Amino acid sequence: MHGLIAPADMAGARAAPGLPAAAPVHEDERGFCLRIGRLALRSLYAELTLYPKPGLVSLRDNGSHDDMSAETFMRSIFALRHYFVRITLAGSRGAPFGVLAALGIEAERRMLAATGGVNTHRGAIFGLGLLCAAIGNCRAQGEALSAQAIRAAMVARWGAALAAHARTPNTGSHGRRVAARHGVGGARHEAARGLPAVFEVALPALRRALAAGRGQRRARVDTLFALMAHIGDTNVYHRGGAAGAATVSRHARAFLASGGTGAAGWEERAERCHRLFVARRLSPGGAADLLAAACLVDAVTAGDA
Ligand SMILES: CC(C)(COP(=O)(O)OP(=O)(O)OC[C@H]1O[C@@H](n2cnc3c(N)ncnc32)[C@H](O)[C@@H]1O)[C@@H](O)C(=O)NCCC(=O)NCCS
Ligand SMILES: Nc1ncnc2c1ncn2[C@@H]1O[C@H](COP(=O)(O)OP(=O)(O)OP(=O)(O)O)[C@@H](O)[C@H]1O
């Protein structure tokens, strides 16, 4: 086939309600979506393999988790390989929020099937999926891929729907219980505000550390701590309550105040923090998701796409 290609990767997006069933996919659009999908997976892999990462699962250990390991995460990442391609395409076609949500719900189903029912990537499916859609939309508008343009495309196309999504009570989730008890908004509120934790906290921290010559590993550790210091993470509240959340932000702030990974002994300090979180069963999973999201935006805007 020349020019018009309908690969398996695209099948879900074409079949999704709201997209024309037979909308042809041009080769350059297909190549772009495949590249963004690959960068999204690479960002999740970068987050998984990073160490030290307080309380979180890595290749070294399972952090504060009994029900998942790096292998569970690898299976989950593999199960998501078509999803990010499809949602990029849906975004480039300007699909309504309901289409993105349907793709996300289907991806959650695949994740749960691959992990035996463990929630490894719910937050990432939502946040990175939304970013992939925004990146696709931005490119389709003929905009150069900058962080600002990606964020603007996301807010312009789906801002109102995201605000409505944040207002909709979702039954029975940890996020809902945490919101009711502690007044913490979580992933949906973060998205409704245009992902400020990604664009105003994580990305600047990542770029600052890279510009200071710290390299990807140290820059990502600094970024994770910046996020831990900043966000209200529903995972942390769910497992550790307000006291757990205060512990996470206090230790993150102390690590950053000591110079982050720019200071001698940073690795030992970060590992000490990891051991303390594991002892208290704390896990900043929302910060981990947002780190992966920032890695994706950085890769896309650095020209890797
Ligand atoms: C919003 C969804 C993913 C989760 O709702 P829930 O109320 O459980 O949210 P909750 O705040 O608890 O977070 C879920 C996950 O997000 C991450 N997270 C936690 N806190 C935060 C935070 N402050 N900011 C960002 N992410 C966070 C964590 O990993 C957490 O496990 C879900 O309700 C949903 O709508 N799913 C289908 C839509 C979808 O995936 N669409 C894809 C493209 S838009
Ligand atoms: N490396 C990581 N280690 C642990 N969690 C992570 C990591 N990366 C991302 N996360 C996020 O953390 C969330 C998983 O956290 P957790 O297992 O605490 O949630 P849960 O299954 O909803 O709750 P619980 O297991 O406490 O009943 C996922 O949504 C995922 O997106």
Coordinates of C-alpha atoms and ligand atoms in Angstrom, one line a residue:
M1 CA 0.0 0.0 0.0
H2 CA 1.3 3.4 -0.8
G3 CA 0.4 6.5 1.2
L4 CA -2.7 5.1 2.8
I5 CA -1.8 2.6 5.5
A6 CA -4.1 0.8 8.0
P7 CA -1.8 -1.1 10.3
A8 CA -2.8 -3.1 13.4
D9 CA -1.5 -0.3 15.6
M10 CA -4.1 2.1 14.2
A11 CA -7.0 -0.3 14.3
G12 CA -8.2 0.8 17.8
A13 CA -8.2 4.5 16.9
R14 CA -10.0 3.9 13.6
A15 CA -12.6 1.8 15.3
A16 CA -13.1 4.2 18.3
P17 CA -16.5 6.0 18.4
G18 CA -16.3 9.5 17.0
L19 CA -13.6 8.8 14.4
P20 CA -14.6 8.2 10.8
A21 CA -14.5 4.4 10.4
A22 CA -12.6 4.4 7.2
A23 CA -10.4 7.5 7.8
P24 CA -7.2 6.7 5.9
V25 CA -3.9 7.0 7.7
H26 CA -1.2 8.6 5.6
E27 CA 2.3 7.2 5.8
D28 CA 3.9 10.3 7.4
E29 CA 1.1 10.6 10.0
R30 CA 1.5 6.8 10.8
G31 CA 5.3 7.2 11.1
F32 CA 4.8 10.2 13.5
C33 CA 2.3 8.3 15.7
L34 CA 4.6 5.3 15.8
R35 CA 7.5 7.5 16.9
I36 CA 5.5 9.2 19.6
G37 CA 4.2 5.8 20.8
R38 CA 7.8 4.6 21.0
L39 CA 8.9 7.7 23.0
A40 CA 6.0 7.2 25.4
L41 CA 7.1 3.6 26.1
R42 CA 10.7 4.7 26.4
S43 CA 9.7 7.3 29.0
L44 CA 7.9 4.6 31.1
Y45 CA 11.0 2.4 30.8
A46 CA 13.2 5.3 31.8
E47 CA 11.1 5.8 34.9
L48 CA 11.1 2.1 35.8
T49 CA 14.8 1.7 35.4
L50 CA 15.7 4.8 37.4
Y51 CA 17.3 4.2 40.8
P52 CA 17.3 5.4 43.6
K53 CA 13.5 6.2 43.6
P54 CA 12.0 6.4 47.1
G55 CA 9.4 3.7 47.7
L56 CA 8.9 2.9 44.0
V57 CA 9.5 -0.2 42.0
S58 CA 12.7 -0.3 40.1
L59 CA 15.0 -3.0 38.7
R60 CA 16.8 -3.2 42.1
D61 CA 13.8 -3.9 44.3
N62 CA 10.0 -3.6 44.6
G63 CA 10.1 -0.6 46.9
S64 CA 7.0 -0.4 49.1
H65 CA 5.0 -2.9 47.0
D66 CA 4.2 -6.5 47.6
D67 CA 2.0 -7.0 44.6
M68 CA 4.3 -5.8 41.8
S69 CA 7.9 -6.0 40.5
A70 CA 9.9 -4.7 37.6
E71 CA 8.7 -7.7 35.6
T72 CA 5.0 -6.7 36.2
F73 CA 5.8 -3.2 35.0
M74 CA 7.6 -4.6 31.9
R75 CA 4.6 -6.7 31.0
S76 CA 2.4 -3.7 31.5
I77 CA 4.6 -1.5 29.3
F78 CA 4.5 -4.1 26.5
A79 CA 0.7 -4.4 26.8
L80 CA 0.5 -0.6 26.2
R81 CA 2.5 -0.5 23.0
H82 CA -0.5 0.0 20.6
Y83 CA -2.4 2.4 23.0
F84 CA 0.0 5.3 22.8
V85 CA 0.1 5.1 19.0
R86 CA -3.7 5.0 18.8
I87 CA -4.2 7.9 21.1
T88 CA -1.7 10.0 19.2
L89 CA -3.6 9.4 16.1
A90 CA -6.9 10.1 17.8
G91 CA -5.4 13.4 19.0
S92 CA -4.1 14.3 15.6
R93 CA -7.7 13.9 14.3
G94 CA -9.1 16.2 17.0
A95 CA -11.1 13.4 18.5
P96 CA -13.5 14.4 21.4
F97 CA -12.5 13.5 24.9
G98 CA -14.9 10.6 25.0
V99 CA -12.8 8.8 22.3
L100 CA -9.6 9.4 24.3
A101 CA -11.3 8.1 27.5
A102 CA -12.5 5.0 25.6
L103 CA -9.0 4.3 24.4
G104 CA -7.7 4.8 28.0
I105 CA -10.3 2.4 29.5
E106 CA -9.4 -0.2 26.9
A107 CA -5.7 0.3 27.7
E108 CA -6.5 -0.1 31.4
R109 CA -8.2 -3.4 30.6
R110 CA -5.1 -4.6 28.7
M111 CA -2.9 -3.5 31.6
L112 CA -4.9 -5.5 34.1
A113 CA -4.9 -8.5 31.9
A114 CA -1.2 -8.4 31.5
T115 CA -0.4 -7.8 35.2
G116 CA -3.0 -10.2 36.7
G117 CA -5.1 -7.4 37.9
V118 CA -2.4 -5.1 39.3
N119 CA -2.6 -1.3 38.7
T120 CA 0.9 -0.6 37.4
H121 CA 0.1 2.3 35.0
R122 CA -3.4 3.8 35.5
G123 CA -2.0 7.3 36.1
A124 CA 0.4 7.0 33.2
I125 CA -2.3 5.7 30.8
F126 CA -4.3 8.9 31.7
G127 CA -1.4 11.5 31.8
L128 CA 0.9 10.2 29.0
G129 CA -2.1 9.3 26.9
L130 CA -3.4 12.8 27.1
L131 CA 0.0 14.2 26.2
C132 CA 0.3 11.9 23.2
A133 CA -3.1 13.1 22.0
A134 CA -2.0 16.7 22.5
I135 CA 1.3 16.1 20.7
G136 CA -0.7 14.6 17.8
N137 CA -3.1 17.5 17.8
C138 CA -0.3 20.1 17.9
R139 CA 1.4 18.6 14.9
A140 CA -1.8 18.3 13.0
Q141 CA -2.3 22.1 13.5
G142 CA 1.0 22.6 11.9
E143 CA 2.6 24.0 15.1
A144 CA 6.2 23.4 15.9
L145 CA 6.4 20.9 18.8
S146 CA 7.3 23.1 21.8
A147 CA 6.2 22.4 25.4
Q148 CA 4.1 25.5 25.3
A149 CA 2.4 24.6 22.0
I150 CA 1.6 21.1 23.3
R151 CA 0.1 22.4 26.5
A152 CA -1.9 25.0 24.6
A153 CA -3.3 22.4 22.2
M154 CA -4.3 20.2 25.1
V155 CA -6.1 23.0 26.9
A156 CA -7.8 24.3 23.7
R157 CA -9.1 21.0 22.5
W158 CA -9.9 19.1 25.7
G159 CA -9.7 21.7 28.6
A160 CA -13.5 22.0 29.1
A161 CA -14.0 18.2 29.0
L162 CA -11.1 17.7 31.4
A163 CA -12.6 20.2 33.8
A164 CA -16.0 18.3 33.6
H165 CA -14.1 15.0 34.1
A166 CA -12.5 16.4 37.3
R167 CA -16.0 17.4 38.6
T168 CA -17.5 13.9 37.9
P169 CA -17.5 11.7 41.0
N170 CA -15.9 8.4 40.1
T171 CA -17.2 5.7 42.3
G172 CA -15.1 3.7 44.7
S173 CA -11.6 4.7 43.5
H174 CA -8.7 5.5 45.9
G175 CA -8.5 8.9 44.4
R176 CA -12.1 9.7 45.2
R177 CA -11.7 8.6 48.9
V178 CA -8.6 10.6 49.2
A179 CA -10.3 13.6 47.6
A180 CA -13.2 13.4 50.1
R181 CA -11.0 12.9 53.2
H182 CA -8.0 15.1 52.4
G183 CA -9.2 17.5 49.7
V184 CA -6.5 16.4 47.3
G185 CA -7.5 16.6 43.7
G186 CA -5.2 13.9 42.1
A187 CA -4.7 13.0 38.5
R188 CA -7.9 14.5 37.1
H189 CA -7.5 17.9 38.7
E190 CA -3.9 18.0 37.6
A191 CA -5.0 17.4 34.0
A192 CA -7.9 19.9 34.3
R193 CA -5.3 22.6 35.2
G194 CA -3.2 21.7 32.1
L195 CA -0.7 19.5 33.9
P196 CA 1.1 22.3 35.8
A197 CA 3.2 19.7 37.6
V198 CA 4.6 18.5 34.2
F199 CA 5.0 21.9 32.5
E200 CA 5.8 24.2 35.5
V201 CA 7.7 21.9 37.9
A202 CA 9.1 18.7 36.3
L203 CA 10.2 20.0 32.8
P204 CA 12.0 23.1 34.2
A205 CA 13.7 20.9 36.9
L206 CA 14.7 18.3 34.2
R207 CA 16.1 21.0 31.9
R208 CA 17.9 22.9 34.6
A209 CA 19.6 19.7 35.8
L210 CA 20.5 18.7 32.2
A211 CA 21.8 22.3 31.5
A212 CA 24.0 22.0 34.7
G213 CA 25.6 18.9 33.1
R214 CA 24.1 16.4 35.5
G215 CA 23.2 13.8 32.8
Q216 CA 19.9 12.0 32.3
R217 CA 20.0 9.8 35.4
R218 CA 20.8 12.5 37.9
A219 CA 18.4 15.0 36.1
R220 CA 15.6 12.5 36.5
V221 CA 16.3 11.9 40.1
D222 CA 16.2 15.7 40.8
T223 CA 13.0 15.9 38.8
L224 CA 11.3 13.1 40.8
F225 CA 12.2 14.8 44.1
A226 CA 10.9 18.1 42.7
L227 CA 7.6 16.4 42.0
M228 CA 7.5 14.7 45.3
A229 CA 8.0 18.1 47.0
H230 CA 5.3 19.7 45.0
I231 CA 2.2 17.5 44.3
G232 CA -0.6 16.1 46.3
D233 CA -0.1 12.4 45.4
T234 CA -3.2 10.4 45.9
N235 CA -1.1 7.2 46.2
V236 CA 0.8 8.6 49.1
Y237 CA -2.4 9.8 50.8
H238 CA -4.1 6.5 50.2
R239 CA -1.3 4.6 51.9
G240 CA 0.1 7.0 54.4
G241 CA -2.6 9.6 55.1
A242 CA -1.7 13.3 55.7
A243 CA 1.2 12.3 57.9
G244 CA 2.7 10.2 55.1
A245 CA 2.2 13.0 52.6
A246 CA 4.0 15.4 55.0
T247 CA 6.9 12.9 55.3
V248 CA 7.2 12.7 51.5
S249 CA 7.3 16.4 50.9
R250 CA 9.6 17.1 53.9
H251 CA 12.2 14.6 52.7
A252 CA 11.9 15.7 49.1
R253 CA 12.4 19.3 50.1
A254 CA 15.4 18.4 52.3
F255 CA 17.0 16.5 49.5
L256 CA 16.6 19.4 47.1
A257 CA 17.8 22.0 49.7
S258 CA 21.0 20.0 50.2
G259 CA 21.7 20.6 46.5
G260 CA 19.9 17.5 45.0
T261 CA 22.2 15.3 42.8
G262 CA 24.6 18.2 42.5
A263 CA 25.9 17.7 46.0
A264 CA 28.4 15.1 47.1
G265 CA 26.8 12.1 48.9
W266 CA 23.5 12.6 47.0
E267 CA 23.1 8.9 46.2
E268 CA 23.4 7.8 49.8
R269 CA 20.9 10.5 50.8
A270 CA 18.4 9.3 48.2
E271 CA 18.9 5.7 49.2
R272 CA 18.3 6.5 52.8
C273 CA 15.1 8.2 51.8
H274 CA 14.2 5.1 49.8
R275 CA 14.7 2.8 52.8
L276 CA 12.7 5.2 55.0
F277 CA 9.7 5.2 52.6
V278 CA 9.8 1.4 52.3
A279 CA 9.8 1.1 56.1
R280 CA 6.6 3.2 56.1
R281 CA 5.1 1.6 53.0
L282 CA 5.0 5.0 51.2
S283 CA 5.0 5.1 47.4
P284 CA 4.9 8.3 45.3
G285 CA 3.4 6.7 42.2
G286 CA 1.8 10.0 41.0
A287 CA 5.3 11.6 41.0
A288 CA 6.6 8.6 39.1
D289 CA 3.9 9.0 36.4
L290 CA 4.6 12.7 36.1
L291 CA 8.3 12.1 35.7
A292 CA 7.6 9.8 32.8
A293 CA 5.3 12.5 31.4
A294 CA 8.1 15.1 31.6
C295 CA 10.6 12.7 30.0
L296 CA 8.1 12.3 27.1
V297 CA 7.6 16.0 26.6
D298 CA 11.4 16.6 26.8
A299 CA 12.1 13.9 24.3
V300 CA 9.5 15.2 21.8
T301 CA 10.5 18.8 22.1
A302 CA 14.2 18.0 22.0
G303 CA 13.6 16.8 18.4
D304 CA 13.6 13.1 19.1
A305 CA 10.2 12.9 17.4
Ligands
LIG1 C1 -8.5 9.6 36.0 C2 -8.4 8.1 36.2 C3 -7.3 7.6 35.4 C4 -8.1 7.8 37.7 O1 -9.0 8.3 38.5 P1 -8.8 8.3 40.1 O2 -9.8 9.0 40.8 O3 -8.5 6.9 40.6 O4 -7.5 9.2 40.2 P2 -6.3 9.3 41.2 O5 -6.1 10.7 41.5 O6 -6.4 8.4 42.4 O7 -5.0 8.8 40.4 C5 -4.8 7.6 39.6 C6 -3.3 7.5 39.4 O8 -2.8 8.8 39.0 C7 -1.6 9.1 39.7 N1 -1.6 10.3 40.5 C8 -1.8 10.4 41.8 N2 -1.8 11.7 42.2 C9 -1.6 12.4 41.2 C10 -1.4 13.8 40.9 N3 -1.5 14.7 41.9 N4 -1.2 14.2 39.7 C11 -1.1 13.3 38.7 N5 -1.2 12.0 38.8 C12 -1.4 11.5 40.1 C13 -1.2 7.9 40.5 O9 -0.4 7.0 39.7 C14 -2.6 7.2 40.7 O10 -2.5 5.8 40.9 C15 -9.7 7.4 35.8 O11 -10.7 7.9 36.5 C16 -10.1 7.7 34.3 O12 -10.8 8.6 34.0 N6 -9.7 6.7 33.4 C17 -10.1 6.7 32.0 C18 -9.7 7.9 31.3 C19 -8.3 7.7 30.6 O13 -7.4 7.0 30.9 N7 -8.2 8.5 29.5 C20 -7.0 8.5 28.7 C21 -6.7 9.7 27.9 S1 -7.4 11.2 28.5
LIG2 N1 7.9 2.6 39.6 C1 6.7 2.7 40.1 N2 6.5 2.1 41.3 C2 5.3 2.1 41.9 N3 4.2 2.8 41.4 C3 4.4 3.4 40.2 C4 5.6 3.4 39.6 N4 5.5 4.1 38.4 C5 4.2 4.6 38.4 N5 3.5 4.2 39.5 C6 2.1 4.6 39.7 O1 1.6 4.2 41.0 C7 0.3 3.6 40.9 C8 0.3 2.2 41.6 O2 0.2 2.5 42.9 P1 -0.5 1.6 44.0 O3 -0.1 0.1 43.8 O4 -0.1 2.2 45.3 O5 -2.0 1.8 43.7 P2 -3.2 0.9 43.9 O6 -3.1 -0.4 43.3 O7 -4.3 1.9 43.4 O8 -3.3 0.8 45.5 P3 -2.9 -0.3 46.6 O9 -1.9 -1.3 45.9 O10 -2.2 0.5 47.7 O11 -4.2 -0.9 46.9 C9 0.1 3.3 39.4 O12 -1.1 4.0 39.0 C10 1.2 3.9 38.7 O13 0.9 4.7 37.6

